[in-house]
């Protein structure tokens, strides 16, 4: 007999969200709070427990209902330990699963947020039933998850699949990760803001300088000014779209995927990004492989994390749609 | 009950080899012939049948013993059809499995040679038991196969994993595949020969010009002259090793592999290639992921194809070591 639902926690650097997700994909009893990571590990874990208890109380979920958690940064899904988080100061080798299990008295399942989002898409979302998926979420950073032959690609120690850190140019810009020419250093909120800032200060985009009005140039500003037709701002997206094409082409050649889903805030720029992507992709991918892949934009869903956390809980407890997707 | 052996055929553009491979990995009754692809599809298929029949006669293999075939180029392993071959003129949508099955009267299993070599390595070779392997074979071209979570990564239509066509530089040299800056356009026999030819003609390597003695510059010549200490020839390997680092770093970030095995003729250059590879890899891969991977050179084995063909036959008939590797 299957479990009817899972409690899902989406643990991010800014917010923590929780909800009950049913096996049919209904999202119920949604609650959220600010993470306030500056208050330390214990305080943040308390907030997760509090949200989970709110969902349990509201839903009447019995102790057989597991809790799925997605978290940022490198973690060990088997051991349930968060190694560290780029946006989680103070988090080093935190045994989050054990901490939650002790207090919540039920099964806890932990996974990376990018991988979770891919699982959520094939179990509940736009890629339902797809066994060969590349999922990228381009927001402030570049998140990703890959499912190949129905297997979530996490790797030897659960640290894959870091698509955002594929180098697409050996002499490209430095990435926050320390790498050179990473996809994220071309296609992310911070990269667009960096390029927009440079444009505004160089005098090459009067429109962008005016829009910033003396404040910082954000990815949203670059997008708005590009959508209004500013050629210089559009060139930022041309550059980003070409870099995205180089990186995704490599993955197409390696994975021969059925579907690429592109979500996240930056993806809301739509054709500004997708047009150069689609134009450049055939230059860097093998024709007979790239011809088979569909590219779908995904609506910006703040629920991607919650569905991902629930998907992992269903999978680990053996409740996935049979044959579609599996964990190791 | 397991099958005790498989008949293995390694179908290449230059040679066809066949042998009996036992479940324990013994290679028996080895026979081979030139492919003579210019004589047409039917003549080549006849040669495969002839070799298989020689192995059957010599070994006394009963009709329950399957035949595994590895072949170059894109093919459909499920349908047993070779789409085409870069080095196989005249081969277009050839139903090789059906043609062999009709004449040999036993089960036939067909797969790509790069993927087969990876399977052979985890079942019989240097990566025995490894569930997270990146295997590359750098010869005239750049062959590859990836096993992740014990799953051979072939993709939606069986056309992966084409590691040699990862673009490692969006403004790099043209590849034979039509792509730009492919790994193979930096690290392969033909790329080394191209770079060596340019060096010899530009007068930047007197040693290479002398070694070529008016003839063509080959990858073997570039290797020999570099090994003798010629700085210009060594710079070709530095460039190739850096490109290999960019490409493999991307795969490390995506797959979090346990092991990278590098084989093939060009890999015989050893430290000439491996030193720059290992030096550049950390610049393009995430530290905590690349720290976990071992890189092993593999002896140039002309038997890699035969073991690969046998491995696939064992797998399809359900005879793999349980839990180690699987096909879809």
Coordinates of N, CA, C and O in Angstrom, one line a residue, chain B residues 86-197:
Chain B
X86 N 30.6 7.3 -39.9 CA 31.5 8.3 -40.5 C 32.6 7.6 -41.3 O 33.0 8.1 -42.3
X87 N 33.0 6.4 -40.9 CA 34.0 5.6 -41.6 C 33.4 4.4 -42.4 O 34.1 3.5 -42.7
X88 N 32.1 4.4 -42.6 CA 31.5 3.3 -43.2 C 30.6 3.8 -44.5 O 29.4 3.8 -44.4
X89 N 31.3 4.2 -45.5 CA 30.6 4.7 -46.7 C 29.6 3.6 -47.2 O 29.9 2.4 -47.2
X90 N 28.4 4.0 -47.5 CA 27.4 3.1 -48.0 C 26.5 2.5 -46.9 O 25.5 1.9 -47.2
X91 N 26.9 2.6 -45.7 CA 26.1 2.1 -44.6 C 25.0 3.2 -44.2 O 25.4 4.2 -43.6
X92 N 23.8 2.9 -44.5 CA 22.7 3.8 -44.1 C 21.5 3.0 -43.7 O 21.0 2.2 -44.5
X93 N 21.1 3.1 -42.4 CA 20.0 2.3 -41.9 C 20.1 0.8 -42.3 O 19.1 0.2 -42.8
X94 N 21.2 0.2 -41.9 CA 21.4 -1.2 -42.2 C 20.9 -2.0 -41.0 O 21.3 -1.8 -39.9
X95 N 19.9 -2.9 -41.2 CA 19.4 -3.7 -40.1 C 20.3 -4.9 -39.8 O 20.0 -6.1 -40.0
X96 N 21.4 -4.5 -39.2 CA 22.5 -5.5 -39.1 C 22.1 -6.7 -38.2 O 22.4 -7.8 -38.5
X97 N 21.3 -6.4 -37.1 CA 20.9 -7.5 -36.2 C 20.1 -8.5 -37.0 O 20.3 -9.7 -36.9
X98 N 19.1 -8.1 -37.8 CA 18.3 -9.0 -38.5 C 19.1 -9.8 -39.5 O 18.9 -11.0 -39.7
X99 N 20.0 -9.1 -40.2 CA 20.8 -9.8 -41.2 C 21.7 -10.9 -40.5 O 21.8 -12.0 -41.1
X100 N 22.2 -10.6 -39.4 CA 23.1 -11.6 -38.7 C 22.2 -12.7 -38.1 O 22.6 -13.9 -38.2
X101 N 21.1 -12.4 -37.5 CA 20.2 -13.3 -36.9 C 19.7 -14.4 -37.9 O 19.7 -15.6 -37.6
X102 N 19.4 -13.9 -39.0 CA 18.8 -14.8 -40.1 C 19.8 -15.9 -40.4 O 19.5 -17.1 -40.5
X103 N 21.1 -15.5 -40.5 CA 22.1 -16.5 -40.9 C 22.7 -17.3 -39.8 O 23.1 -18.4 -40.0
X104 N 22.8 -16.6 -38.6 CA 23.5 -17.3 -37.5 C 22.6 -18.1 -36.6 O 23.0 -18.9 -35.8
X105 N 21.3 -17.8 -36.8 CA 20.3 -18.6 -36.0 C 20.5 -18.6 -34.5 O 20.2 -19.6 -33.8
X106 N 20.8 -17.4 -34.0 CA 20.9 -17.3 -32.5 C 20.7 -15.8 -32.2 O 20.6 -14.9 -33.1
X107 N 20.6 -15.5 -30.9 CA 20.4 -14.2 -30.5 C 21.5 -13.2 -30.8 O 22.7 -13.6 -30.5
X108 N 21.2 -12.1 -31.4 CA 22.2 -11.1 -31.7 C 22.0 -9.8 -31.0 O 20.8 -9.4 -30.9
X109 N 23.0 -9.2 -30.4 CA 22.9 -8.0 -29.6 C 23.9 -7.0 -30.2 O 25.0 -7.3 -30.4
X110 N 23.4 -5.8 -30.5 CA 24.3 -4.8 -31.1 C 24.4 -3.5 -30.3 O 23.4 -3.0 -29.7
X111 N 25.6 -2.9 -30.2 CA 25.7 -1.7 -29.5 C 26.9 -0.8 -30.1 O 27.7 -1.3 -30.9
X112 N 26.9 0.4 -29.7 CA 28.0 1.3 -30.1 C 29.3 0.9 -29.5 O 29.4 0.5 -28.3
X113 N 30.4 1.1 -30.2 CA 31.7 0.6 -29.8 C 32.2 1.4 -28.5 O 32.8 0.8 -27.6
X114 N 32.0 2.7 -28.5 CA 32.4 3.5 -27.3 C 31.7 3.0 -26.1 O 32.3 2.9 -25.0
X115 N 30.4 2.9 -26.2 CA 29.6 2.4 -25.0 C 30.0 1.0 -24.6 O 30.1 0.7 -23.4
X116 N 30.3 0.2 -25.6 CA 30.7 -1.2 -25.3 C 32.0 -1.3 -24.6 O 32.1 -2.0 -23.6
X117 N 32.9 -0.4 -25.0 CA 34.2 -0.4 -24.3 C 34.1 -0.1 -22.8 O 34.8 -0.6 -22.0
X118 N 33.2 0.9 -22.5 CA 32.9 1.2 -21.1 C 32.3 0.0 -20.4 O 32.7 -0.3 -19.2
X119 N 31.4 -0.7 -21.0 CA 30.8 -1.9 -20.4 C 31.9 -2.9 -20.1 O 31.9 -3.6 -19.1
X120 N 32.7 -3.1 -21.1 CA 33.8 -4.1 -21.0 C 34.7 -3.8 -19.8 O 35.1 -4.7 -19.1
X121 N 35.0 -2.5 -19.7 CA 35.9 -2.1 -18.6 C 35.3 -2.4 -17.2 O 36.0 -2.8 -16.3
X122 N 34.0 -2.2 -17.0 CA 33.4 -2.5 -15.7 C 33.1 -4.0 -15.5 O 33.0 -4.4 -14.3
X123 N 33.0 -4.7 -16.6 CA 32.7 -6.1 -16.4 C 34.0 -7.0 -16.4 O 34.0 -8.0 -15.7
X124 N 35.0 -6.6 -17.2 CA 36.1 -7.4 -17.3 C 37.4 -6.7 -17.1 O 38.5 -7.4 -17.0
X125 N 37.4 -5.4 -17.0 CA 38.7 -4.7 -17.1 C 39.1 -3.9 -15.9 O 38.8 -4.2 -14.7
X126 N 39.8 -2.8 -16.2 CA 40.4 -2.0 -15.1 C 39.4 -1.3 -14.2 O 39.8 -0.9 -13.1
X127 N 38.2 -1.2 -14.6 CA 37.2 -0.6 -13.8 C 36.2 -1.6 -13.2 O 35.0 -1.2 -12.9
X128 N 36.6 -2.8 -13.1 CA 35.7 -3.9 -12.7 C 34.9 -3.5 -11.4 O 35.5 -3.1 -10.4
X129 N 33.6 -3.6 -11.5 CA 32.7 -3.3 -10.4 C 32.4 -1.8 -10.2 O 31.6 -1.5 -9.3
X130 N 33.0 -0.9 -11.0 CA 32.8 0.5 -10.8 C 31.4 0.9 -11.3 O 31.0 0.5 -12.4
X131 N 30.7 1.7 -10.6 CA 29.3 2.1 -11.0 C 29.2 3.5 -11.5 O 28.2 4.0 -11.9
X132 N 30.4 4.2 -11.4 CA 30.4 5.7 -11.8 C 31.7 5.9 -12.6 O 32.7 6.3 -12.1
X133 N 31.6 5.6 -13.9 CA 32.8 5.6 -14.7 C 32.7 6.5 -16.0 O 31.6 6.5 -16.6
X134 N 33.7 7.3 -16.2 CA 33.8 8.0 -17.5 C 35.0 7.3 -18.3 O 36.1 7.3 -17.8
X135 N 34.7 6.7 -19.4 CA 35.7 6.0 -20.2 C 35.9 6.7 -21.5 O 35.0 6.9 -22.3
X136 N 37.1 7.1 -21.8 CA 37.4 7.7 -23.1 C 38.5 7.0 -23.8 O 39.4 6.4 -23.1
X137 N 38.4 6.8 -25.1 CA 39.4 6.2 -25.9 C 39.9 7.2 -27.0 O 39.1 7.5 -27.9
X138 N 41.1 7.6 -26.8 CA 41.6 8.6 -27.8 C 42.5 8.0 -28.8 O 43.7 7.7 -28.5
X139 N 42.0 7.8 -29.9 CA 42.7 7.2 -31.0 C 42.7 8.1 -32.2 O 43.0 9.3 -32.0
X140 N 42.5 7.6 -33.4 CA 42.3 8.6 -34.5 C 41.2 9.5 -34.2 O 41.3 10.7 -34.5
X141 N 40.1 9.0 -33.7 CA 39.0 9.9 -33.2 C 38.9 9.8 -31.7 O 39.9 9.4 -31.0
X142 N 37.8 10.2 -31.1 CA 37.6 10.3 -29.7 C 36.4 9.5 -29.3 O 35.2 9.9 -29.5
X143 N 36.6 8.3 -28.8 CA 35.4 7.4 -28.4 C 35.2 7.6 -26.9 O 36.0 7.9 -26.1
X144 N 34.0 7.2 -26.5 CA 33.6 7.4 -25.1 C 32.4 6.6 -24.7 O 31.6 6.2 -25.5
X145 N 32.3 6.3 -23.4 CA 31.2 5.7 -22.8 C 31.1 6.1 -21.3 O 32.1 6.2 -20.7
X146 N 29.9 6.3 -20.9 CA 29.7 6.7 -19.5 C 28.8 5.7 -18.8 O 27.7 5.4 -19.3
X147 N 29.2 5.3 -17.6 CA 28.3 4.6 -16.7 C 28.1 5.4 -15.4 O 29.0 5.8 -14.8
X148 N 26.8 5.6 -15.1 CA 26.5 6.4 -13.9 C 25.4 5.7 -13.1 O 24.4 5.3 -13.7
X149 N 25.6 5.5 -11.9 CA 24.7 4.7 -11.0 C 24.6 3.3 -11.6 O 23.5 2.7 -11.6
X150 N 25.6 2.8 -12.2 CA 25.5 1.5 -12.8 C 24.7 1.4 -14.1 O 24.5 0.3 -14.7
X151 N 24.3 2.5 -14.6 CA 23.5 2.6 -15.8 C 24.4 3.1 -17.0 O 25.0 4.1 -16.9
X152 N 24.4 2.3 -18.1 CA 25.1 2.8 -19.3 C 24.3 4.0 -19.8 O 23.1 3.8 -20.1
X153 N 24.9 5.1 -20.0 CA 24.2 6.3 -20.5 C 24.1 6.3 -22.0 O 25.1 6.6 -22.7
X154 N 23.0 5.9 -22.6 CA 22.9 5.9 -24.0 C 21.8 6.9 -24.5 O 21.8 7.3 -25.6
X155 N 20.9 7.2 -23.6 CA 19.9 8.2 -23.9 C 18.7 7.7 -24.6 O 18.5 6.5 -24.8
X156 N 17.8 8.7 -24.9 CA 16.5 8.5 -25.4 C 16.4 7.6 -26.6 O 15.6 6.7 -26.7
X157 N 17.4 7.8 -27.5 CA 17.4 6.9 -28.8 C 18.7 6.2 -28.9 O 19.1 5.8 -30.0
X158 N 19.4 6.1 -27.8 CA 20.7 5.3 -27.8 C 21.8 5.9 -28.5 O 22.8 5.3 -28.9
X159 N 21.8 7.3 -28.6 CA 22.9 8.0 -29.4 C 24.0 8.6 -28.5 O 24.9 9.1 -29.0
X160 N 23.8 8.5 -27.2 CA 24.9 9.0 -26.3 C 25.9 7.9 -26.1 O 25.7 6.8 -26.5
X161 N 27.1 8.2 -25.4 CA 27.4 9.5 -24.9 C 28.6 10.1 -25.7 O 29.7 9.5 -25.6
X162 N 28.3 11.1 -26.5 CA 29.4 11.6 -27.4 C 30.3 12.6 -26.8 O 30.2 13.8 -27.1
X163 N 31.1 12.2 -25.9 CA 32.0 13.1 -25.1 C 32.9 13.8 -26.1 O 33.3 15.0 -25.8
X164 N 33.4 13.2 -27.1 CA 34.3 13.8 -28.1 C 33.7 15.0 -28.7 O 34.5 15.8 -29.3
X165 N 32.4 15.2 -28.6 CA 31.8 16.4 -29.3 C 31.3 17.4 -28.3 O 30.4 18.2 -28.7
X166 N 31.7 17.3 -27.1 CA 31.6 18.4 -26.2 C 32.4 19.6 -26.7 O 33.6 19.5 -27.0
X167 N 31.8 20.8 -26.9 CA 32.5 21.9 -27.2 C 33.3 22.5 -26.0 O 32.7 22.8 -25.0
X168 N 34.6 22.6 -26.1 CA 35.4 23.1 -25.0 C 35.9 24.5 -25.3 O 36.6 25.1 -24.6
X169 N 35.4 25.1 -26.5 CA 35.8 26.4 -26.8 C 34.8 26.9 -27.9 O 34.9 26.4 -29.0
X170 N 34.0 27.9 -27.6 CA 33.0 28.3 -28.6 C 33.5 28.9 -29.8 O 32.8 29.0 -30.9
X171 N 34.8 29.3 -29.8 CA 35.5 29.9 -31.0 C 36.6 29.0 -31.4 O 37.5 29.4 -32.1
X172 N 36.5 27.7 -31.1 CA 37.6 26.8 -31.4 C 37.6 26.2 -32.8 O 36.8 26.7 -33.6
X173 N 38.5 25.3 -33.1 CA 38.6 24.7 -34.4 C 37.3 23.9 -34.8 O 36.6 23.4 -34.0
X174 N 37.1 23.9 -36.1 CA 36.0 23.0 -36.6 C 36.3 21.6 -36.4 O 37.4 21.1 -36.6
X175 N 35.2 20.8 -36.1 CA 35.4 19.4 -36.0 C 34.9 18.7 -37.2 O 34.1 19.3 -38.0
X176 N 35.2 17.5 -37.4 CA 34.7 16.7 -38.6 C 33.2 16.5 -38.5 O 32.5 16.4 -39.5
X177 N 32.6 16.6 -37.3 CA 31.2 16.5 -37.1 C 30.4 17.7 -37.5 O 29.2 17.7 -37.5
X178 N 31.1 18.8 -37.8 CA 30.5 20.1 -38.1 C 30.4 21.0 -37.0 O 30.1 22.2 -37.1
X179 N 30.7 20.5 -35.8 CA 30.7 21.3 -34.6 C 31.9 22.3 -34.5 O 32.8 22.2 -35.3
X180 N 31.8 23.1 -33.5 CA 32.9 24.1 -33.3 C 33.6 23.8 -31.9 O 32.9 23.8 -30.9
X181 N 34.9 23.7 -31.9 CA 35.6 23.6 -30.7 C 35.4 22.3 -29.9 O 35.6 22.2 -28.7
X182 N 35.0 21.2 -30.7 CA 34.8 19.9 -30.0 C 36.1 19.4 -29.4 O 37.2 19.6 -29.9
X183 N 35.9 18.6 -28.3 CA 37.1 18.0 -27.7 C 37.9 17.2 -28.7 O 39.1 17.3 -28.7
X184 N 37.2 16.5 -29.6 CA 37.9 15.7 -30.6 C 38.8 16.6 -31.5 O 39.8 16.1 -32.1
X185 N 38.4 17.8 -31.7 CA 39.1 18.7 -32.6 C 40.4 19.2 -31.9 O 41.2 19.9 -32.5
X186 N 40.6 18.9 -30.6 CA 41.8 19.2 -29.9 C 42.6 18.0 -29.5 O 43.8 18.0 -29.5
X187 N 41.9 16.9 -29.2 CA 42.5 15.7 -28.6 C 42.1 14.5 -29.4 O 41.2 13.8 -29.0
X188 N 42.8 14.2 -30.4 CA 42.6 13.0 -31.2 C 43.8 12.9 -32.2 O 44.6 13.8 -32.3
X189 N 43.9 11.7 -32.8 CA 45.0 11.5 -33.7 C 45.0 12.5 -34.8 O 46.0 13.1 -35.2
X190 N 43.8 12.8 -35.4 CA 43.8 13.7 -36.5 C 44.0 15.2 -36.0 O 44.6 15.9 -36.8
X191 N 43.6 15.5 -34.8 CA 43.9 16.9 -34.4 C 45.4 17.1 -34.1 O 46.0 18.1 -34.4
X192 N 46.0 16.1 -33.5 CA 47.5 16.2 -33.2 C 48.2 16.3 -34.5 O 49.2 17.0 -34.7
X193 N 47.8 15.5 -35.5 CA 48.5 15.5 -36.8 C 48.3 16.8 -37.5 O 49.2 17.4 -38.0
X194 N 47.1 17.4 -37.4 CA 46.8 18.7 -38.0 C 47.7 19.8 -37.3 O 48.4 20.6 -38.0
X195 N 47.8 19.8 -36.0 CA 48.6 20.7 -35.3 C 50.1 20.5 -35.6 O 50.9 21.5 -35.7
X196 N 50.5 19.3 -35.7 CA 51.9 19.0 -36.0 C 52.3 19.4 -37.4 O 53.3 20.0 -37.6
X197 N 51.4 19.2 -38.3 CA 51.6 19.6 -39.7 C 51.8 21.1 -39.8 O 52.7 21.6 -40.4

